[in-house]
mmCIF file of C-alpha atoms in Angstrom:
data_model
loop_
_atom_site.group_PDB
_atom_site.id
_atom_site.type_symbol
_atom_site.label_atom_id
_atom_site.label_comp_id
_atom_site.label_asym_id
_atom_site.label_seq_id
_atom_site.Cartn_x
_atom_site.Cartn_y
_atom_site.Cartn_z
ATOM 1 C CA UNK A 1 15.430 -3.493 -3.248
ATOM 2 C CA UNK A 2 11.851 -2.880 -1.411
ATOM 3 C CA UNK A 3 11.339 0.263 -3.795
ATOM 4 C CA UNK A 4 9.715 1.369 -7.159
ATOM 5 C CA UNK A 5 12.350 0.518 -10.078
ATOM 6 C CA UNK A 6 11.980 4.482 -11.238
ATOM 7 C CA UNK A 7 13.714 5.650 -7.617
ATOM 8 C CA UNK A 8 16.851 3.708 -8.005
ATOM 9 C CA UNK A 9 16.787 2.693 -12.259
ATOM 10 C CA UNK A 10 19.701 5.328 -13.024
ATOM 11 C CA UNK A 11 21.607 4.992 -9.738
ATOM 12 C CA UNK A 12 24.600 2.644 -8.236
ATOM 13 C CA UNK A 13 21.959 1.028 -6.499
ATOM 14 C CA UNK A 14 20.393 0.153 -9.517
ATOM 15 C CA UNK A 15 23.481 -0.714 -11.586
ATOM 16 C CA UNK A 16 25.314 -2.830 -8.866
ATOM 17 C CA UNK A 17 22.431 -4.012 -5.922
ATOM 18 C CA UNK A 18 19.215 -4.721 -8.276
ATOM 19 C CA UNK A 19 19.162 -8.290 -10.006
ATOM 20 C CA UNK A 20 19.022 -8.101 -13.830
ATOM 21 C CA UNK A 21 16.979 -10.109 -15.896
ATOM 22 C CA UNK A 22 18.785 -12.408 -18.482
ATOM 23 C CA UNK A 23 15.918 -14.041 -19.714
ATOM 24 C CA UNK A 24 12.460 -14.721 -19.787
ATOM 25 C CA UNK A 25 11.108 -17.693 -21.219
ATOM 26 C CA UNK A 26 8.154 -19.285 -21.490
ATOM 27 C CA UNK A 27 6.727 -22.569 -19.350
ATOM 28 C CA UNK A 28 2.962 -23.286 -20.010
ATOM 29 C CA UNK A 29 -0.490 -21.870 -18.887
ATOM 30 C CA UNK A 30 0.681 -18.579 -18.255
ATOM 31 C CA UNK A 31 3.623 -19.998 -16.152
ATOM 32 C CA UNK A 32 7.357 -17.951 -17.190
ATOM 33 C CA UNK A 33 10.546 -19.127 -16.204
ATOM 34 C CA UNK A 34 13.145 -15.835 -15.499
ATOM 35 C CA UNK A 35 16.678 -15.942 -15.216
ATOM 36 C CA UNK A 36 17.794 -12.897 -12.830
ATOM 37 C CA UNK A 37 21.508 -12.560 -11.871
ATOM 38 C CA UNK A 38 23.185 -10.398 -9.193
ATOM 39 C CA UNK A 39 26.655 -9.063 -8.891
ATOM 40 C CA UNK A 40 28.583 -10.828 -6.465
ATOM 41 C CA UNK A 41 29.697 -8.141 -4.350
ATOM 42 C CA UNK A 42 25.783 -7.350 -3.793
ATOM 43 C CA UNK A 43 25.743 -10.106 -0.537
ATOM 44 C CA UNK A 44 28.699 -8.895 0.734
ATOM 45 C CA UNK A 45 29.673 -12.342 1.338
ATOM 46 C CA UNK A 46 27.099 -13.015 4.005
ATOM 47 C CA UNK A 47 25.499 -16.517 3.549
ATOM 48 C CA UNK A 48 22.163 -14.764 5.424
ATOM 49 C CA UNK A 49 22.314 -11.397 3.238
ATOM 50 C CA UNK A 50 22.704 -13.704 -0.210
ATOM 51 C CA UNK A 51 19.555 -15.543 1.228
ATOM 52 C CA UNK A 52 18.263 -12.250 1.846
ATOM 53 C CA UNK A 53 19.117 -11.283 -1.532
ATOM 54 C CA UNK A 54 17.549 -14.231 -3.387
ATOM 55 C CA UNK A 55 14.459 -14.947 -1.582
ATOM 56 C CA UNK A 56 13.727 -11.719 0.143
ATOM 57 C CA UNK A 57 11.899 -9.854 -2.756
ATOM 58 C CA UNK A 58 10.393 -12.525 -4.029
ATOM 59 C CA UNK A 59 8.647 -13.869 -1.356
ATOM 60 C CA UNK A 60 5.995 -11.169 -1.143
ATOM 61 C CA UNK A 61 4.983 -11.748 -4.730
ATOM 62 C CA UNK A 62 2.110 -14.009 -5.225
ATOM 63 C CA UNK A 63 2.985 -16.827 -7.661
ATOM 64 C CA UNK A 64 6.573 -16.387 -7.606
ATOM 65 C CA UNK A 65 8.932 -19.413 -6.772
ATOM 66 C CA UNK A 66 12.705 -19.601 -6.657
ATOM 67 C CA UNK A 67 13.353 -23.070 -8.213
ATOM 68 C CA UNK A 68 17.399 -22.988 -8.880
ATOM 69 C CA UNK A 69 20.161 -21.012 -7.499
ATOM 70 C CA UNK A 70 24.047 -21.251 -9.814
ATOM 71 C CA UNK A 71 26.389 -19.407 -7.684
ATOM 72 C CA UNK A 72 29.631 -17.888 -9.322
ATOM 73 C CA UNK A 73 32.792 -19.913 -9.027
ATOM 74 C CA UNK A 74 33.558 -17.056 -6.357
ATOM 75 C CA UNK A 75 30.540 -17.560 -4.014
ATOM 76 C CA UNK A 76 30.230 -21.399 -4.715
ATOM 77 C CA UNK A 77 34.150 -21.411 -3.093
ATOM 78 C CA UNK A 78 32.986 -19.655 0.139
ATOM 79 C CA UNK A 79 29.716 -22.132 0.320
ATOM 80 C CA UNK A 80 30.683 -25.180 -1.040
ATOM 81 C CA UNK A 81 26.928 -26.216 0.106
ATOM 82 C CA UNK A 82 25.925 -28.579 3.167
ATOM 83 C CA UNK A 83 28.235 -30.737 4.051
ATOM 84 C CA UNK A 84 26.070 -33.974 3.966
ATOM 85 C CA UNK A 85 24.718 -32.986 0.944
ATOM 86 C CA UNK A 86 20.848 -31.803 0.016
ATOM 87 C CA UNK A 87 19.702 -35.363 0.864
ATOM 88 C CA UNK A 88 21.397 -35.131 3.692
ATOM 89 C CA UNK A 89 20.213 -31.949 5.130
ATOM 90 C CA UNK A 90 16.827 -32.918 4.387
ATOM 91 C CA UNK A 91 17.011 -35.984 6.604
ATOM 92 C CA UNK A 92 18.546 -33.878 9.152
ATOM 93 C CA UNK A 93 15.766 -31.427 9.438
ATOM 94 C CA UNK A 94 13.140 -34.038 8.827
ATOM 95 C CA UNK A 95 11.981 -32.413 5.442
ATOM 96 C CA UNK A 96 10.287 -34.260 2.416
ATOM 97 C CA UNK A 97 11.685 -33.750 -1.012
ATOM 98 C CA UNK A 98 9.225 -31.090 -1.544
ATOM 99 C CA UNK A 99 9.454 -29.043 1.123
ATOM 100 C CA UNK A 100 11.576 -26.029 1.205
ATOM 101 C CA UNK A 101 14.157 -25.569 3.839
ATOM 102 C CA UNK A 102 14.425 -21.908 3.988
ATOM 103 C CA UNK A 103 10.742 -19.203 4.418
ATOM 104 C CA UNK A 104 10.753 -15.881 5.381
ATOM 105 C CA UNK A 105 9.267 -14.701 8.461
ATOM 106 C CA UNK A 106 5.716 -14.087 8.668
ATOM 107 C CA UNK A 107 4.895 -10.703 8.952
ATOM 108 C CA UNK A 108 1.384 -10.142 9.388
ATOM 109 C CA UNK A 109 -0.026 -6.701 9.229
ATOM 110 C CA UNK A 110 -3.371 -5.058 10.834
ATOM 111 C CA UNK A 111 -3.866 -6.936 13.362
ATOM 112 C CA UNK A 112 -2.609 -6.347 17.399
ATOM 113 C CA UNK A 113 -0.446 -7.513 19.524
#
């Protein structure tokens, strides 16, 4: 949710669309490893809105990686994952071990057309 947590903390938005935190622990040098989950019903069982969902936010923050994704037994049965496996899909799109496979788009601001 693009909004300060005080407009939707005591709301059904806040109880049943914004991820809760599970756990915070810490890595090294400042580095902290969080474990956030969402409700399942929050993608609406959208493979693009649960991408939404779990990279969206995130991506605007500075410093903030998404480094492992455990679906529920009911969302891993609707997306089993690819179906040549990671390596796989890697080789398909031409895409080093390192490199991610899904970005949001670039949305630059101040500047024309």
């Amino acid at each position: 949710v693009e909004l300060p947590a005080a407009l939707v903390e005591d709301t059904w938005c806040g109880a049943n669309v914004v991820g809760k935190v599970e756990g915070v622990k810490p890595k090294s040098d400042g580095l902290f490893l969080a474990n956030i989950s969402y409700d399942d019903d929050t993608a609406g069982d959208e493979l693009t809105q649960l991408i939404n969902v779990i990279f969206g936010n995130t991506s605007i923050y500075p410093g903030v990686q998404v480094t492992d994704v455990e679906l529920s037994s009911r969302l891993h049965s609707l997306y089993p994952g690819p179906k040549f496996g990671i390596d796989g899909l890697r080789e398909l799109c031409g895409a080093p071990n390192n490199a991610p496979l899904v970005m949001t788009a670039l949305k630059p601001m101040g500047t024309s057309a």
